[in-house]
XYZ file of C-alpha atoms in Angstrom:
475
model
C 54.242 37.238 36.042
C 54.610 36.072 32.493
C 56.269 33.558 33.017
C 53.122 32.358 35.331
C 50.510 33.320 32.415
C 52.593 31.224 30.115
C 52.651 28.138 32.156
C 49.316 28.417 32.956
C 48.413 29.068 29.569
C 50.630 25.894 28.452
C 48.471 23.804 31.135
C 45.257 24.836 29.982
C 45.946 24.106 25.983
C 47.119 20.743 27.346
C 44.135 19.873 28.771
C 42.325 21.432 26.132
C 44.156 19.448 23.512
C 43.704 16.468 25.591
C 40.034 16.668 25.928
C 39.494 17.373 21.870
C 41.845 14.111 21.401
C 39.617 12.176 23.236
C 36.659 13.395 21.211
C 37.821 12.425 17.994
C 39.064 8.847 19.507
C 36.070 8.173 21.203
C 33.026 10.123 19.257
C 30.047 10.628 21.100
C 26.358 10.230 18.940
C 22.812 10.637 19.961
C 19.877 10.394 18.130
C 16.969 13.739 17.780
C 15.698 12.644 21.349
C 19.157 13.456 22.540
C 17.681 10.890 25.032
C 20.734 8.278 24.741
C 24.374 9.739 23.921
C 26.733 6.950 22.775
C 30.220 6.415 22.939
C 31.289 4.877 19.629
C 34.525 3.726 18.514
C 34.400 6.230 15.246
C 32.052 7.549 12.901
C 33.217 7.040 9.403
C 31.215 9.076 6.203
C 31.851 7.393 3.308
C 30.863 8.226 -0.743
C 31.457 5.496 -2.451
C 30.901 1.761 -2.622
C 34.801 0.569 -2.347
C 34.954 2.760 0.551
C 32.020 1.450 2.560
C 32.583 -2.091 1.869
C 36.460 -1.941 3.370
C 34.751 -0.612 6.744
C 32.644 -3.514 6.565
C 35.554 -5.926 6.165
C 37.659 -4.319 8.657
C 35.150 -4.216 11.039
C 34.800 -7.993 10.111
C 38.244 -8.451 10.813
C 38.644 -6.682 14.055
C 35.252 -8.136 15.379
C 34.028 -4.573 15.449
C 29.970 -3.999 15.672
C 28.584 -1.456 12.927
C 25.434 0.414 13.077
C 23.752 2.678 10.546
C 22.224 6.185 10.299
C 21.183 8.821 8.044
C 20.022 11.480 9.760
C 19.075 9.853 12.775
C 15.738 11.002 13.530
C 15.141 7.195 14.699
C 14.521 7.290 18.344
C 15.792 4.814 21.141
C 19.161 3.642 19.682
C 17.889 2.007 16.283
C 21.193 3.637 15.056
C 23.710 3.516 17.956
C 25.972 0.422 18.995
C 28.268 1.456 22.172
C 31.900 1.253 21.221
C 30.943 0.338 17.416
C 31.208 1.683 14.056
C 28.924 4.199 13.141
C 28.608 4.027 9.449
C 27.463 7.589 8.565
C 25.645 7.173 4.856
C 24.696 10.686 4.045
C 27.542 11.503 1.900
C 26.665 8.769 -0.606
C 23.825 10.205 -2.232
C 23.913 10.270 -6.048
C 21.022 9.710 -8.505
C 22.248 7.081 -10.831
C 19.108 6.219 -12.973
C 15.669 7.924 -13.866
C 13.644 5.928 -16.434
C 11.019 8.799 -17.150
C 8.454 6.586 -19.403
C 8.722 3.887 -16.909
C 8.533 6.149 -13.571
C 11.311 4.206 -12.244
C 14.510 5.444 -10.048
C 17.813 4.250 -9.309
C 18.945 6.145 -6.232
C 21.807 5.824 -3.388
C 20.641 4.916 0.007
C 21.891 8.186 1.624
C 19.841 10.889 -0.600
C 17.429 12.489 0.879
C 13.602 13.003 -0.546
C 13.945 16.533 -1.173
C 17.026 15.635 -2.976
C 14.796 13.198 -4.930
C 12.455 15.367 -5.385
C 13.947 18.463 -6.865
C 15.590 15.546 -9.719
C 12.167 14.532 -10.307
C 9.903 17.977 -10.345
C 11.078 19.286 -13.355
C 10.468 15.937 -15.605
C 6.477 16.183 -14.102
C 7.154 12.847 -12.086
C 6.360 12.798 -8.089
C 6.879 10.122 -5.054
C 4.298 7.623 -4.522
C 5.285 7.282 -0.926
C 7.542 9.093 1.336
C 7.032 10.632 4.811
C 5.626 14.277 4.745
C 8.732 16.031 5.984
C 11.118 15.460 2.997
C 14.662 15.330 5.377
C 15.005 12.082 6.045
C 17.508 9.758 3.747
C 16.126 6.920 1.347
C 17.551 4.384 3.585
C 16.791 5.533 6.459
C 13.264 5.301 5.476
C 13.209 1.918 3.978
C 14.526 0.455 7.346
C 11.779 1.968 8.919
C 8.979 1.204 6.457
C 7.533 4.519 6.268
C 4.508 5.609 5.307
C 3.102 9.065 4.775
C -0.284 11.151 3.664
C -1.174 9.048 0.339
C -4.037 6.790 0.816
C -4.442 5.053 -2.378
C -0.312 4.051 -2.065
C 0.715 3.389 1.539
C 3.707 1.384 3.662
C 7.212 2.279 1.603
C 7.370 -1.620 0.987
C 4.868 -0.966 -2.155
C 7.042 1.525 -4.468
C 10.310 -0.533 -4.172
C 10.822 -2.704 -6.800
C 14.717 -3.847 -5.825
C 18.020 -2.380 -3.963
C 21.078 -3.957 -3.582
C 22.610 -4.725 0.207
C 26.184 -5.418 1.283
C 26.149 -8.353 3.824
C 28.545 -8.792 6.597
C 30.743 -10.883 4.816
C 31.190 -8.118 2.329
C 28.819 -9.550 -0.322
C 26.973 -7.523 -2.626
C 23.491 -8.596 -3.111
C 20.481 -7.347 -5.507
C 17.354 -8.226 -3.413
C 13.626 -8.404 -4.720
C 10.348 -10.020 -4.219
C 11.934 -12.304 -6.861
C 15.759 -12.352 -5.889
C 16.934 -12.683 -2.347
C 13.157 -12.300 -1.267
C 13.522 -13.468 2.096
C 15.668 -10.410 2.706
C 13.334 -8.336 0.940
C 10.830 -8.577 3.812
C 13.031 -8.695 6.589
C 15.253 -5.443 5.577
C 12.565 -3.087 4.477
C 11.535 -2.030 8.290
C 14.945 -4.266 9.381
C 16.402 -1.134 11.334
C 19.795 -1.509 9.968
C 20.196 -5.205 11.200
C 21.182 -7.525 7.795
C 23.685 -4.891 5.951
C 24.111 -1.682 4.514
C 21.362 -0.836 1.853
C 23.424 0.670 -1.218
C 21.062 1.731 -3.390
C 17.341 1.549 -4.158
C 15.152 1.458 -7.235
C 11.117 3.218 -6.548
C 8.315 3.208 -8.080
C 7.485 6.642 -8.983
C 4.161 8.531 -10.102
C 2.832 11.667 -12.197
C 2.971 14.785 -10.461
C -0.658 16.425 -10.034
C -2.319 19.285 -9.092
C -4.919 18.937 -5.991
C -7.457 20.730 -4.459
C -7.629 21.504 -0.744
C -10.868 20.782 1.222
C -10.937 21.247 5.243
C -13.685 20.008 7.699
C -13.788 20.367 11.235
C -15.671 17.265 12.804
C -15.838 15.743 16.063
C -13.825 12.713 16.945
C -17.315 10.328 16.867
C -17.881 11.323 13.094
C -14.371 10.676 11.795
C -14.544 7.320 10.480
C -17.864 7.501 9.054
C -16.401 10.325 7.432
C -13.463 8.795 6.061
C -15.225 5.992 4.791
C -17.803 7.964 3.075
C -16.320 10.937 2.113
C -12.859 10.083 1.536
C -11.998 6.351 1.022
C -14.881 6.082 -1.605
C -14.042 9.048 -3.347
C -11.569 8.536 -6.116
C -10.502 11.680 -6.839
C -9.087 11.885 -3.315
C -5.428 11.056 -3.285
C -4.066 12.153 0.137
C -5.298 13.150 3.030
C -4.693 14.416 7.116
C -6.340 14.619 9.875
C -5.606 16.433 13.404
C -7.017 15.980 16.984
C -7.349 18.742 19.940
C -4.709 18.338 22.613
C -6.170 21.556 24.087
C -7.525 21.409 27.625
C -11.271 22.857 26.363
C -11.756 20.247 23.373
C -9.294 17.943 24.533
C -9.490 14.345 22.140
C -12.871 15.669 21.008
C -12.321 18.387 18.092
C -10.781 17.520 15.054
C -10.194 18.980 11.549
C -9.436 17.045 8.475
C -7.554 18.022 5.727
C -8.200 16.490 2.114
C -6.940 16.698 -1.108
C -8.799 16.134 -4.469
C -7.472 15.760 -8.030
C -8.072 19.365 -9.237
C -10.296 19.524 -12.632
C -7.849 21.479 -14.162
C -4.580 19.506 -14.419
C -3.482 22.090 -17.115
C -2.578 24.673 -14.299
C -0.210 22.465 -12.558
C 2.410 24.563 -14.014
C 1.579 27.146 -11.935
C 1.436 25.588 -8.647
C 4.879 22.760 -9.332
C 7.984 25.130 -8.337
C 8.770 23.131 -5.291
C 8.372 25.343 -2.138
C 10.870 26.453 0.683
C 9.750 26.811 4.463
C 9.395 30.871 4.294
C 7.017 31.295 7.348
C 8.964 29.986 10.143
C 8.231 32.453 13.225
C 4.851 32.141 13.595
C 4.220 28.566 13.951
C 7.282 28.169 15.924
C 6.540 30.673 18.515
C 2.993 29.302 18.970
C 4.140 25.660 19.164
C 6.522 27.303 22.030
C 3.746 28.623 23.374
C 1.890 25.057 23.784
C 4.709 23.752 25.491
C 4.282 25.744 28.743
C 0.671 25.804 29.805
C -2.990 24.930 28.317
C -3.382 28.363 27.523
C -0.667 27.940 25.827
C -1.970 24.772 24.205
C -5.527 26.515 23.144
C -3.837 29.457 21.637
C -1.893 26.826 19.127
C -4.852 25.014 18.114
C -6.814 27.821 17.589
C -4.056 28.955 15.125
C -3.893 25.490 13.605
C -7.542 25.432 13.118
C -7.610 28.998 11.430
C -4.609 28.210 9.272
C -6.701 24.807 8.300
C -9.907 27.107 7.315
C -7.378 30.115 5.382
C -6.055 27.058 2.895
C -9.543 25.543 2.159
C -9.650 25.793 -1.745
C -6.079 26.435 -2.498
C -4.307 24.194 -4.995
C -1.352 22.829 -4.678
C 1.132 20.301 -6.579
C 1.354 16.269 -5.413
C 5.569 17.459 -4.843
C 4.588 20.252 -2.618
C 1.964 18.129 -0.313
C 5.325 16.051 0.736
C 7.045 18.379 1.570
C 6.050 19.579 4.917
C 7.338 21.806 6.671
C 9.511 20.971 9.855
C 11.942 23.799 10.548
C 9.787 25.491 12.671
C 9.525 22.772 14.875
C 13.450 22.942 15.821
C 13.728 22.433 19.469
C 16.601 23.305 21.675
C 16.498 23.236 25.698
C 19.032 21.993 28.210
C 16.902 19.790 29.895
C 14.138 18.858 28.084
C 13.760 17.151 24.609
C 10.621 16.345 22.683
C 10.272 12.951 21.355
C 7.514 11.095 18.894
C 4.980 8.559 19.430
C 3.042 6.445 16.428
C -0.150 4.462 17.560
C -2.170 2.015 14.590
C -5.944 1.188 15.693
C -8.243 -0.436 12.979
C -10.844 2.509 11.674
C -13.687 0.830 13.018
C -11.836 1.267 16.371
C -11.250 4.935 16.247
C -14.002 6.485 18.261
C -13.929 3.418 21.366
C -9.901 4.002 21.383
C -10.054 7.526 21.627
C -12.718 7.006 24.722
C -9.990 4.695 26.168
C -6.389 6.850 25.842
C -8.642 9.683 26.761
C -9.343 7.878 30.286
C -5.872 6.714 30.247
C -4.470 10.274 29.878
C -7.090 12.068 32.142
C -4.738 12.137 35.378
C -1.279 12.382 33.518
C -0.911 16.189 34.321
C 2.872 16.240 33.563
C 2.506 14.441 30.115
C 3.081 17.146 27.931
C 1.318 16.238 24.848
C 1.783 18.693 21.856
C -0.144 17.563 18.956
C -1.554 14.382 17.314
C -1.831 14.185 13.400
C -3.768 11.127 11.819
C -3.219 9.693 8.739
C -4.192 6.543 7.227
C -2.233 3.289 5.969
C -3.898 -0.231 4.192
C -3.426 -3.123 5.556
C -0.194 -4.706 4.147
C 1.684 -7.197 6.094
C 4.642 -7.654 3.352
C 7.433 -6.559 5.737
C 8.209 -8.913 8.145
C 7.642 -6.148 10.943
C 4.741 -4.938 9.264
C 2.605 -2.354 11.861
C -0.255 -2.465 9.550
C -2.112 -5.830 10.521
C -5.533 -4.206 9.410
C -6.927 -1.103 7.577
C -5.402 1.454 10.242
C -5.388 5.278 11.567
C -1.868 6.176 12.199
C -1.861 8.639 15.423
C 1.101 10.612 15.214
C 2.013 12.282 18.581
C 4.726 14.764 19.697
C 5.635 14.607 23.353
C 7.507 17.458 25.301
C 9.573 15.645 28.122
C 12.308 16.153 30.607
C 16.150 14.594 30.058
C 16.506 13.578 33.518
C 16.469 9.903 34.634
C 12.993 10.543 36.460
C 11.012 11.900 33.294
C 12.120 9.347 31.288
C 10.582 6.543 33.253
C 7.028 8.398 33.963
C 7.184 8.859 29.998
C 8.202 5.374 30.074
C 5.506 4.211 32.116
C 2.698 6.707 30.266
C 3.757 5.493 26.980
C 3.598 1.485 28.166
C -0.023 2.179 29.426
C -1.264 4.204 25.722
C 0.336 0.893 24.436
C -1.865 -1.452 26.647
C -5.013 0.880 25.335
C -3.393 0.061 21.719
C -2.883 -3.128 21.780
C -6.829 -3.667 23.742
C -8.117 -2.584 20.058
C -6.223 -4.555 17.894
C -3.463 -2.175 16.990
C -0.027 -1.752 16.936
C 3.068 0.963 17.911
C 5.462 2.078 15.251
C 8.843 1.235 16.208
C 11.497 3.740 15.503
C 11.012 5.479 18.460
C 12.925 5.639 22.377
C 12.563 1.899 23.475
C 9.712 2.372 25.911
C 7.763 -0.367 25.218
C 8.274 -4.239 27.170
C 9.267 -7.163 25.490
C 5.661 -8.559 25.791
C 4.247 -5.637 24.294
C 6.361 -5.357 21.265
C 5.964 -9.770 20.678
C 1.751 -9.008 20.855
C 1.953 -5.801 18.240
C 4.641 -7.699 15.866
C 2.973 -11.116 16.254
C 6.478 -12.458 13.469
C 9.110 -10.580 15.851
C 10.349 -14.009 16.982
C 11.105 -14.972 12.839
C 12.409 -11.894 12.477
C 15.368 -12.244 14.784
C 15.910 -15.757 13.598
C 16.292 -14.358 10.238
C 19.077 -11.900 11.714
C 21.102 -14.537 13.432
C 20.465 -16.790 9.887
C 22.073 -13.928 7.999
C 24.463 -11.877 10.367
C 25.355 -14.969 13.083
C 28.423 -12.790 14.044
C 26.411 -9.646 14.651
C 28.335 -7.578 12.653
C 25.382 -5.057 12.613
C 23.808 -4.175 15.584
C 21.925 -1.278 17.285
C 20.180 -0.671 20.668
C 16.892 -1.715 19.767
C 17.852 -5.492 18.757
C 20.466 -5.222 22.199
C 16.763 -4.384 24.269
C 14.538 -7.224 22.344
C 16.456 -9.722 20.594
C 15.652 -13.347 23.055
């Protein structure tokens, strides 16, 4: 009998060994959707810039593909490359410069913004752009252009004054508006596609102390509003605004959320000790709740719209603003995954567009739609595959959905129709996010996709970079 137990056990390690062998020869990656798992060749984390520029060559020499991530909250395979090199970059993620007089920073592509942030705080400097959640790497975020709750600074693109890219032949360039500036516009909101971006020099501002102010306001009134109250109002630096997904005020309620240079700049002291996420529960278990039912749904923006009232008047530091908090939005289920949406539709726009994805949405019953925030970005067509053709609203939506084959494609085809109703008023889709969206859609939001990808084959003929999203739409 123990001799039976030992063979068996000797079988079972086998296989066991076996299967972990295979694992590390043959990684598997997936993005947050968890929508696409990817076989890759390897995953290689590297920390410094000998290190990452021999897995370029290599790769080079063994015609291997390489893609890049930081911590791959970019939907649809902007990071993934079956069977390539995924170049991990979140171990190289030093500060090397801070000019304090000049509000200038010198930073490694695979630092994140809280990182950045908790170097700047105590010198009273603050971002000028970043998105709201503070997790996401430097580089990660130029490649996607980001943009975030500041309205007089808006697209990333603005607060970069240089960074410095390794090409596919292993070059090291320092790229500009001035130096390399063809590259400049293609690789900020380039999705990984002409080379690794080492390091990054931003813009930086003062940090400040604001003062909240909430509204709630129907969806008819909100860009009067805005134009009025918020866009000719100088002492307002950042702003937010949220729309009902609840079955009782559905696209009809909103609230608005602004923030005004405080009078008192001398108590900023008091208010700049960066914050941690402390109150995690709550919100969590009533954004679970929204996920199952419109009761559900009700009870969460009732809560939201309470919470919005409870903070009117409080002050707050410029640091703390960015910093939003996202733990409590953690999301774990075996067969469902929640994915993000961005829609841009010119202000003027707002009120006939809502009409529209109302209609559109009417009869969806198994589109689970969470929330919708709104912020605001200029026009500023600098990057190449710039989303913001006009003076825009920037819809932000969060979308419960199955994992299974048959609830991607009726997200698939929900998401191609709010498209349609986008691209009807002049707007555009962000484009981080699961690949969705045709060909012909993507060519009539990014009107300069075509000299995009003739910029990628100009600079990286062999490929050597690649991702899913240039495999779907590159000609």
């Amino acid at each position: 009998m123990k001799r039976f137990f030992f063979i068996l056990y000797a079988i079972l390690f086998g296989l066991s060994l076996q299967a972990f062998n295979f694992k590390l020869d043959h990684p598997i990656a997936e993005d947050f959707s968890r929508l696409m798992p990817v076989k890759m060749k390897a995953i290689k984390a590297e920390d410094s810039e000998e290190a990452i520029k021999k897995v370029v060559l290599e790769a080079g020499k063994n015609d291997d593909h390489i893609s890049i991530a930081g911590m791959q909250h970019s939907q649809g395979g902007q990071t993934l490359y079956p069977n390539g090199i995924l170049l991990d970059m979140t171990q190289y993620d030093k500060i090397l410069d801070l000019d304090v007089k000049e509000k200038r920073i010198t930073v490694q592509s695979g630092a994140t913004w809280a990182v950045l942030q908790e170097y700047i705080n105590p010198y009273g400097l603050a971002l000028k752009v970043s998105q709201s959640q503070n997790i996401f790497t430097i580089g990660g975020s130029l490649s996607v252009n980001v943009h975030g709750r500041d309205i007089r600074h808006h697209a990333l693109i603005e607060t970069v004054e240089s960074f410095r890219l390794l090409n596919a032949k292993g070059q090291i360039l320092t790229v500009s508006r001035k130096e390399n500036s063809e590259l400049f516009y293609s690789v900020i909101g380039g999705y990984g596609l002409f080379g690794v971006i080492l390091d990054v020099t931003l813009q930086l501002t003062d940090d400040e102390l604001y003062k909240i102010k909430t509204k709630s306001l129907h969806y008819d009134e909100y860009t009067s509003y805005f134009k009025r109250d918020v866009l000719q109002n100088d002492d307002v630096k950042m702003h937010l605004a949220r729309i009902s997904v609840a079955p009782d005020s559905y696209l009809d309620e909103m609230y608005v959320t602004d923030y005004y240079r405080a009078n008192d700049q001398t108590q900023l002291s008091n208010y700049n000790t960066l914050k941690r996420e402390t109150i995690i529960a709550v919100p969590k278990f009533f954004l679970g709740l929204s996920r199952y039912n419109d009761w559900g749904k009700k009870r969460f923006w009732e809560t939201q719209e309470t919470y919005t009232a409870n903070i009117d008047g409080n002050l707050i530091s410029r640091n703390n603003v960015m910093r939003s908090d996202s733990a409590f939005m953690d999301y774990s289920h075996p067969s469902k995954t929640e994915v993000l949406q961005e829609y841009f539709v010119p202000i003027d726009q707002f009120a006939d567009y809502i009409d529209d994805l109302r209609k559109t949405l009417s009869d969806e019953k198994e589109f689970n739609l969470l929330n919708i925030t709104i912020r605001y970005v200029e026009q500023n067509e600098e990057a190449l595959m710039s989303y913001a053709k006009d003076d825009m609203f920037a819809l932000v939506m969060l979308i419960n959905q199955g994992t299974d084959k048959e609830s991607k494609e009726n997200t698939g085809r929900i998401i191609r129709n709010m498209i349609d109703v986008t691209l009807d008023h002049n707007g555009s889709y962000y484009l981080p996010y699961y690949g969705y969206p045709t060909k012909t859609q993507l060519y009539e939001a990014y009107p300069r996709t075509e000299d995009f990808f003739q910029l990628k084959k100009k600079h990286d003929p062999n490929n050597r970079f690649m991702n899913l999203f240039y495999e779907e739409y590159h000609p």
